[in-house]
Short mmCIF file of C-alpha atoms and ligand atoms in Angstrom, two decimals:
data_model
loop_
_atom_site.label_atom_id
_atom_site.label_comp_id
_atom_site.label_asym_id
_atom_site.label_seq_id
_atom_site.Cartn_x
_atom_site.Cartn_y
_atom_site.Cartn_z
CA MET P 1 -50.02 50.31 5.69
CA ARG P 2 -53.10 51.20 7.73
CA SER P 3 -53.42 49.69 11.14
CA LEU P 4 -55.32 46.39 11.02
CA ARG P 5 -57.38 44.60 13.57
CA LEU P 6 -56.04 40.97 13.25
CA LEU P 7 -57.46 37.68 14.63
CA PHE P 8 -54.96 34.81 14.90
CA VAL P 9 -56.42 31.27 15.14
CA SER P 10 -53.72 28.89 16.57
CA THR P 11 -52.88 25.28 15.86
CA SER P 12 -55.33 22.70 17.23
CA VAL P 13 -52.73 20.13 18.15
CA GLY P 14 -51.59 21.66 21.47
CA ALA P 15 -51.74 24.65 23.71
CA LEU P 16 -49.26 27.32 23.07
CA GLY P 17 -46.26 27.06 25.25
CA THR P 18 -46.31 23.21 25.51
CA GLY P 19 -44.10 22.52 22.37
CA LEU P 20 -46.68 20.09 20.96
CA GLY P 21 -47.42 22.69 18.18
CA GLY P 22 -43.82 22.63 17.08
CA GLY P 23 -42.48 25.59 15.13
CA VAL P 24 -45.99 27.15 14.73
CA GLU P 25 -45.91 28.13 18.29
CA LEU P 26 -42.98 30.45 17.91
CA THR P 27 -44.00 31.48 14.50
CA LEU P 28 -47.31 32.84 15.81
CA LYS P 29 -45.67 34.54 18.75
CA ASN P 30 -43.14 36.22 16.59
CA LEU P 31 -45.63 37.33 14.07
CA ALA P 32 -47.88 38.80 16.78
CA ILE P 33 -44.88 40.79 18.22
CA ALA P 34 -43.60 41.84 14.70
CA LEU P 35 -47.10 43.09 13.66
CA ALA P 36 -47.78 44.79 16.96
CA GLN P 37 -44.56 46.81 16.54
CA GLN P 38 -45.98 47.96 13.18
CA GLY P 39 -49.02 49.36 14.84
CA HIS P 40 -51.55 46.51 14.20
CA SER P 41 -53.71 45.13 16.96
CA ILE P 42 -53.67 41.29 17.45
CA THR P 43 -56.04 38.95 19.23
CA VAL P 44 -55.13 35.18 19.57
CA ILE P 45 -57.46 32.39 19.83
CA ALA P 46 -55.80 29.20 21.14
CA PRO P 47 -56.58 25.96 23.02
CA GLU P 48 -57.12 26.14 26.80
CA GLY P 49 -53.90 26.11 28.77
CA SER P 50 -52.06 28.35 26.30
CA THR P 51 -49.50 30.93 27.56
CA LEU P 52 -48.48 34.10 25.44
CA GLU P 53 -47.17 37.00 27.14
CA GLY P 54 -48.14 40.62 26.17
CA VAL P 55 -50.73 39.57 23.54
CA SER P 56 -54.44 39.41 23.95
CA LEU P 57 -55.28 35.74 24.28
CA ILE P 58 -58.67 34.00 24.18
CA GLU P 59 -58.46 30.41 25.44
CA ILE P 60 -60.88 27.93 24.03
CA PRO P 61 -61.70 24.42 25.69
CA GLY P 62 -62.07 21.20 23.77
CA ASN P 63 -60.29 18.11 22.64
CA LEU P 64 -56.95 18.41 20.49
CA GLN P 65 -56.52 17.29 17.06
CA ILE P 66 -54.22 14.38 16.13
CA THR P 67 -51.03 15.79 14.40
CA ALA P 68 -51.31 15.34 10.65
CA GLN P 69 -47.76 14.03 10.19
CA THR P 70 -48.42 10.95 12.16
CA GLN P 71 -51.23 9.87 9.79
CA GLY P 72 -50.94 8.39 6.28
CA ARG P 73 -51.56 10.06 2.83
CA GLN P 74 -55.07 8.38 2.47
CA THR P 75 -56.15 9.40 6.02
CA LEU P 76 -59.69 10.49 6.42
CA ILE P 77 -60.44 13.98 7.97
CA THR P 78 -61.41 13.39 11.65
CA MET P 79 -62.42 15.38 14.57
CA PRO P 80 -62.94 14.35 18.27
CA GLU P 81 -66.14 15.08 20.13
CA ASN P 82 -66.04 18.61 21.63
CA SER P 83 -63.34 19.52 19.20
CA VAL P 84 -61.06 22.49 20.09
CA LEU P 85 -60.60 23.09 16.35
CA GLY P 86 -64.46 23.48 15.88
CA ASN P 87 -64.88 25.47 18.99
CA MET P 88 -62.11 27.95 18.04
CA TRP P 89 -63.55 28.40 14.57
CA ASN P 90 -67.10 28.75 15.97
CA TYR P 91 -65.80 31.38 18.27
CA ALA P 92 -64.01 33.14 15.32
CA ARG P 93 -67.19 33.25 13.33
CA THR P 94 -69.11 34.87 16.20
CA VAL P 95 -66.40 37.65 16.50
CA GLN P 96 -65.41 38.04 12.91
CA GLN P 97 -67.12 41.40 12.45
CA GLY P 98 -64.60 43.07 14.75
CA TYR P 99 -61.65 42.18 12.70
CA ASP P 100 -60.21 43.13 9.20
CA LEU P 101 -58.51 39.77 8.67
CA ILE P 102 -58.32 36.35 10.29
CA VAL P 103 -54.95 34.28 10.12
CA ASN P 104 -55.21 30.47 10.24
CA PHE P 105 -52.23 28.77 11.74
CA ALA P 106 -53.64 25.28 11.85
CA TYR P 107 -52.74 22.51 9.40
CA ASP P 108 -56.30 21.31 9.44
CA TRP P 109 -58.94 20.72 6.83
CA LEU P 110 -61.71 22.58 8.61
CA PRO P 111 -60.48 26.26 8.34
CA PHE P 112 -59.78 25.74 4.74
CA TYR P 113 -63.20 24.35 4.11
CA LEU P 114 -64.77 27.28 6.02
CA THR P 115 -63.05 30.00 3.99
CA PRO P 116 -66.17 30.78 1.86
CA PHE P 117 -68.53 30.76 4.78
CA PHE P 118 -66.75 33.72 6.59
CA THR P 119 -67.32 37.28 5.70
CA THR P 120 -64.04 38.36 7.14
CA PRO P 121 -61.24 37.30 4.76
CA ILE P 122 -58.97 34.42 6.05
CA GLY P 123 -55.24 34.17 5.29
CA HIS P 124 -53.82 30.64 5.94
CA LEU P 125 -50.16 30.23 6.96
CA VAL P 126 -49.47 26.65 6.05
CA SER P 127 -46.98 25.29 8.35
CA MET P 128 -46.10 21.83 6.78
CA GLY P 129 -45.54 20.40 3.34
CA SER P 130 -47.90 17.90 1.70
CA LEU P 131 -48.98 15.08 3.99
CA SER P 132 -52.36 13.84 2.81
CA GLU P 133 -54.52 13.86 -0.31
CA ALA P 134 -57.36 15.42 1.49
CA MET P 135 -55.23 18.32 2.71
CA ASP P 136 -53.57 18.70 -0.63
CA GLN P 137 -57.00 18.98 -2.23
CA ILE P 138 -58.52 21.54 0.03
CA ILE P 139 -55.45 23.77 0.20
CA SER P 140 -55.07 23.69 -3.57
CA HIS P 141 -58.74 24.51 -3.98
CA VAL P 142 -58.56 27.44 -1.62
CA ALA P 143 -55.35 28.68 -3.45
CA SER P 144 -57.03 28.79 -6.65
CA SER P 145 -60.56 29.98 -5.51
CA TYR P 146 -59.10 32.74 -3.05
CA PRO P 147 -55.96 33.73 -4.79
CA HIS P 148 -53.11 35.12 -2.51
CA THR P 149 -54.68 33.89 0.70
CA ILE P 150 -52.21 31.03 1.24
CA ALA P 151 -48.65 31.47 2.58
CA VAL P 152 -45.83 29.10 3.18
CA HIS P 153 -42.35 29.13 4.81
CA SER P 154 -40.29 27.90 1.93
CA GLN P 155 -40.34 27.23 -1.88
CA ALA P 156 -39.76 23.48 -1.32
CA GLN P 157 -42.83 23.35 0.96
CA ALA P 158 -45.06 25.09 -1.65
CA GLU P 159 -43.73 22.63 -4.52
CA SER P 160 -44.58 19.55 -2.38
CA PHE P 161 -48.42 20.06 -2.83
CA GLU P 162 -50.21 18.30 -5.68
CA PRO P 163 -52.06 19.89 -7.60
CA ARG P 164 -49.54 22.81 -7.62
CA LEU P 165 -50.51 25.72 -5.38
CA GLU P 166 -51.20 29.06 -7.29
CA PHE P 167 -50.55 32.54 -5.96
CA VAL P 168 -48.81 31.44 -2.84
CA ARG P 169 -46.51 33.70 -0.94
CA ASN P 170 -43.30 32.64 0.74
CA LEU P 171 -42.96 34.28 3.95
CA GLN P 172 -39.91 32.38 5.36
CA ASN P 173 -39.91 33.48 9.05
CA GLY P 174 -38.61 36.01 11.43
CA PHE P 175 -37.28 36.18 14.96
CA ASP P 176 -36.68 38.54 17.87
CA LEU P 177 -32.92 38.36 17.38
CA SER P 178 -32.26 40.25 20.72
CA GLN P 179 -33.26 37.02 22.34
CA TYR P 180 -30.30 35.18 20.80
CA PRO P 181 -26.79 35.92 22.28
CA PHE P 182 -23.99 35.62 19.78
CA CYS P 183 -21.34 33.24 20.98
CA ALA P 184 -18.06 33.56 19.22
CA THR P 185 -16.34 30.56 20.76
CA ALA P 186 -17.80 27.18 20.87
CA GLN P 187 -17.81 24.69 23.66
CA ASP P 188 -17.27 21.00 23.13
CA PHE P 189 -20.75 19.72 22.12
CA TYR P 190 -23.07 19.53 19.07
CA ALA P 191 -26.66 20.49 19.22
CA TRP P 192 -29.89 18.94 17.96
CA VAL P 193 -33.23 20.77 18.48
CA GLY P 194 -36.71 19.65 17.63
CA ARG P 195 -39.78 17.50 18.51
CA ILE P 196 -38.43 14.06 19.09
CA ALA P 197 -40.45 12.14 16.46
CA PRO P 198 -39.48 9.97 13.40
CA GLU P 199 -39.96 12.78 10.75
CA LYS P 200 -37.06 14.59 12.49
CA GLY P 201 -34.63 11.83 11.93
CA LEU P 202 -32.70 12.08 15.26
CA GLU P 203 -31.07 8.66 14.75
CA ASP P 204 -28.94 10.09 11.85
CA ALA P 205 -27.47 12.89 14.04
CA VAL P 206 -26.75 10.45 16.75
CA ALA P 207 -25.04 8.01 14.36
CA ALA P 208 -22.84 10.80 13.07
CA ILE P 209 -21.69 12.16 16.52
CA ASP P 210 -21.21 8.65 17.70
CA HIS P 211 -18.64 8.27 14.96
CA PHE P 212 -16.43 10.91 16.72
CA GLY P 213 -17.40 9.93 20.28
CA ALA P 214 -18.58 13.61 20.53
CA THR P 215 -21.45 14.91 22.77
CA LEU P 216 -24.91 15.74 21.25
CA LYS P 217 -27.08 17.85 23.43
CA VAL P 218 -30.78 17.29 22.53
CA TRP P 219 -33.52 19.81 23.16
CA GLY P 220 -37.28 19.25 22.52
CA VAL P 221 -40.51 17.72 23.43
CA ILE P 222 -40.50 13.84 23.38
CA GLN P 223 -43.49 13.56 21.21
CA ASP P 224 -42.81 9.84 20.38
CA GLU P 225 -41.54 8.03 23.50
CA ALA P 226 -41.09 4.63 21.71
CA TYR P 227 -39.04 6.15 18.91
CA TRP P 228 -36.94 8.10 21.48
CA ASN P 229 -36.11 4.69 23.33
CA GLU P 230 -35.35 3.02 20.01
CA VAL P 231 -32.83 5.62 18.95
CA ARG P 232 -31.09 5.44 22.46
CA SER P 233 -31.07 1.60 22.36
CA ARG P 234 -29.59 1.43 18.89
CA TYR P 235 -26.71 3.66 19.91
CA PRO P 236 -26.05 2.56 23.59
CA LYS P 237 -22.62 4.25 23.74
CA ALA P 238 -23.64 7.57 22.09
CA LYS P 239 -23.08 10.53 24.28
CA ILE P 240 -26.52 11.99 24.17
CA GLU P 241 -27.46 14.41 26.75
CA TYR P 242 -31.15 15.27 26.84
CA GLN P 243 -31.80 18.79 27.94
CA GLY P 244 -35.64 18.87 28.10
CA PHE P 245 -37.84 21.50 26.45
CA LEU P 246 -36.86 24.96 27.34
CA PRO P 247 -38.53 28.38 26.65
CA THR P 248 -36.97 30.30 23.83
CA ALA P 249 -34.68 32.62 25.80
CA GLU P 250 -33.32 29.72 27.85
CA LEU P 251 -32.87 27.60 24.79
CA ALA P 252 -30.93 30.36 22.94
CA ILE P 253 -28.53 30.84 25.93
CA ALA P 254 -27.92 27.03 26.11
CA LEU P 255 -27.65 26.51 22.40
CA ALA P 256 -25.25 29.41 21.67
CA PRO P 257 -21.89 27.70 22.47
CA ALA P 258 -22.76 24.56 20.36
CA ILE P 259 -20.12 23.70 17.73
CA ALA P 260 -22.92 23.24 15.17
CA LEU P 261 -26.64 22.45 14.97
CA ILE P 262 -27.40 19.22 13.17
CA MET P 263 -30.64 19.04 11.29
CA THR P 264 -31.53 15.66 9.90
CA PRO P 265 -35.22 15.83 8.72
CA LYS P 266 -36.74 12.67 6.97
CA TRP P 267 -39.59 14.83 5.51
CA VAL P 268 -39.89 17.99 3.56
CA GLU P 269 -39.08 20.28 6.55
CA ALA P 270 -41.39 23.29 5.84
CA PHE P 271 -38.82 25.67 7.28
CA GLY P 272 -36.85 24.63 10.31
CA ASN P 273 -37.07 27.56 12.83
CA VAL P 274 -34.26 25.92 14.73
CA ALA P 275 -31.84 26.61 11.90
CA ILE P 276 -32.37 30.35 12.22
CA GLU P 277 -32.29 30.31 16.06
CA ALA P 278 -28.86 28.49 15.82
CA LEU P 279 -27.60 31.02 13.19
CA ALA P 280 -28.69 33.89 15.26
CA CYS P 281 -26.38 32.67 18.06
CA GLY P 282 -23.52 32.22 15.69
CA VAL P 283 -23.98 28.52 15.52
CA PRO P 284 -23.31 26.89 12.08
CA VAL P 285 -26.02 24.58 10.76
CA ILE P 286 -25.23 21.12 9.24
CA ALA P 287 -28.42 19.98 7.60
CA TYR P 288 -29.83 17.63 4.90
CA ALA P 289 -30.46 19.45 1.75
CA ARG P 290 -34.23 18.93 2.00
CA GLY P 291 -36.97 21.31 2.37
CA GLY P 292 -36.49 24.61 4.24
CA PRO P 293 -32.99 24.24 5.57
CA ALA P 294 -31.80 23.81 1.90
CA GLU P 295 -32.98 27.42 1.32
CA ILE P 296 -31.55 28.65 4.57
CA VAL P 297 -28.05 27.35 4.91
CA ARG P 298 -25.35 28.74 2.64
CA SER P 299 -23.17 25.71 2.38
CA GLY P 300 -19.67 26.44 2.95
CA GLU P 301 -20.44 29.79 4.54
CA THR P 302 -22.99 29.41 7.32
CA GLY P 303 -22.85 25.71 7.58
CA TYR P 304 -23.09 22.69 5.39
CA LEU P 305 -25.81 21.06 3.18
CA VAL P 306 -25.50 17.38 3.05
CA GLU P 307 -26.99 14.79 0.71
CA PRO P 308 -30.34 13.70 2.50
CA ASP P 309 -30.00 10.52 4.45
CA ASP P 310 -26.21 10.34 4.02
CA VAL P 311 -24.76 9.93 7.52
CA THR P 312 -21.26 9.73 5.86
CA GLY P 313 -21.69 13.17 4.59
CA LEU P 314 -22.73 14.37 7.92
CA ILE P 315 -19.57 12.99 9.35
CA GLY P 316 -17.56 14.85 6.62
CA ALA P 317 -19.39 18.16 7.54
CA ILE P 318 -18.96 17.66 11.24
CA ALA P 319 -15.03 17.04 10.70
CA GLN P 320 -14.51 20.47 9.10
CA VAL P 321 -17.31 22.76 10.45
CA GLU P 322 -15.27 24.25 13.33
CA GLU P 323 -12.31 25.04 11.26
CA THR P 324 -13.99 26.41 8.22
CA ILE P 325 -17.09 28.22 9.23
CA ASP P 326 -16.98 31.77 10.57
CA ARG P 327 -19.51 32.11 13.36
CA SER P 328 -20.06 35.95 12.85
CA ARG P 329 -21.26 35.17 9.25
CA CYS P 330 -24.00 32.98 10.71
CA ARG P 331 -25.14 35.81 13.08
CA GLN P 332 -25.07 38.17 10.01
CA GLN P 333 -27.18 36.12 7.88
CA ALA P 334 -29.87 35.77 10.58
CA GLU P 335 -29.82 39.54 10.92
CA LYS P 336 -30.14 40.44 7.30
CA GLN P 337 -32.84 37.80 6.34
CA TYR P 338 -34.74 36.73 9.44
CA SER P 339 -35.34 39.67 11.84
CA LEU P 340 -38.84 40.49 12.94
CA ALA P 341 -38.77 43.65 10.82
CA ALA P 342 -37.97 41.74 7.60
CA MET P 343 -40.76 39.27 8.46
CA ALA P 344 -43.25 42.05 9.17
CA ASP P 345 -42.58 43.53 5.73
CA ARG P 346 -43.23 40.31 4.11
CA VAL P 347 -46.48 39.59 6.07
CA GLU P 348 -47.74 43.08 5.50
CA ALA P 349 -47.27 42.73 1.72
CA TRP P 350 -49.21 39.41 2.02
CA PHE P 351 -51.99 41.10 3.89
CA GLU P 352 -52.27 43.88 1.56
CA GLN P 353 -52.72 41.59 -1.27
CA ILE P 354 -55.40 39.62 0.46
CA LEU P 355 -57.28 42.73 1.30
CA LYS P 356 -57.00 44.05 -2.24
CA SER P 357 -58.34 40.94 -3.85
N1 LIG T 401 -38.14 24.47 20.76
C1 LIG T 401 -38.29 25.28 22.13
N2 LIG T 401 -37.55 24.65 23.15
C2 LIG T 401 -36.95 23.44 23.04
C3 LIG T 401 -36.89 22.93 21.81
C4 LIG T 401 -37.55 23.39 20.72
O1 LIG T 401 -38.86 26.28 22.16
O2 LIG T 401 -36.30 23.04 23.99
C5 LIG T 401 -38.92 25.20 19.54
C6 LIG T 401 -37.98 25.88 18.81
O3 LIG T 401 -37.72 27.16 19.15
C7 LIG T 401 -38.80 25.81 17.36
C8 LIG T 401 -39.66 24.69 17.52
O4 LIG T 401 -39.57 24.24 18.95
O5 LIG T 401 -39.50 26.98 17.27
C9 LIG T 401 -39.46 23.71 16.56
O6 LIG T 401 -39.78 24.23 15.34
P1 LIG T 401 -39.20 23.75 13.85
O7 LIG T 401 -39.73 24.72 12.90
O8 LIG T 401 -37.79 23.63 13.97
O9 LIG T 401 -39.79 22.24 13.71
P2 LIG T 401 -41.44 21.82 13.78
O10 LIG T 401 -41.50 21.23 15.10
O11 LIG T 401 -42.32 22.76 13.36
O12 LIG T 401 -41.46 20.57 12.82
#
């Protein structure tokens, strides 16, 4: 496809590089790299304090949004004074003429609402499943009024919205696999990676490894301190080793020797970047069959899918994973489906359709 001038508008819940944005941070970065490799030029607008190497970055000051997953289904749409979300989109408005396409990465009402007011087309990459009535309504409205402008990461995520989304594109995700070393032999620990927050269900992974007296290394931003303390006090003897929040390359090296990654989401996990990051290192994934992981893990081949919320099922999978799963198959799956090139192809096809319609 012809080379495009692309403007990415980042999440409004945290600066890039802090981990507060969750999987969106790596998704945006990977997409920028993948599309630059295809000859497109990319500029990123993101909250002040962001870091993003090798990509043109415009930092915008202002107060952050509250994360949507911490609010209820009936929540009202709110913005703080001097909103970074408002400021980023105001900036995008003033420079839009210089771009062929704008890509929105924020799970916020405002950019969807603004779609008709912009002259440059906007593609929305929706990063989470259905969380509130107001978001469902505006996303569905844009999906039907501006067909093909909405993309998601999994089928399950798309299906969570009500009314049903029309003409959505499932992009899955893509990763710079050269950053993830393949590790053929495991060391004696299990891994859990993610924002430490209730929707990620850390307590179930802890309960399962505690059954074996095994070690669980945990990586990720502690987004909810009270929840973290609660999990630890519920399982005082569990061998949890908190490893902090690491940059991608360091995380990959540390994660690679794990026996398995355990993913225990309590929500419709839109995709689960960490599942692919583990597979890329040859680490099998044991996950609840809920949301994205259910579409990623090939149960019995690259890990195990377990009935959601069934800790006994997790225990059964943990007991057999090391013996039964071939780590090289895990790496192969990542290479085949989730490389940057595979992702770039899917995203270019999406852009072409937006620009055509
Ligand atoms: N992550 C990281 N360093 C860490 C732990 C996690 O960079 O120490 C990143 C990880 O690479 C992934 C993101 O945090 O991209 C979590 O994304 P995921 O899609 O799994 O879940 P989300 O947070 O979006 O719900």
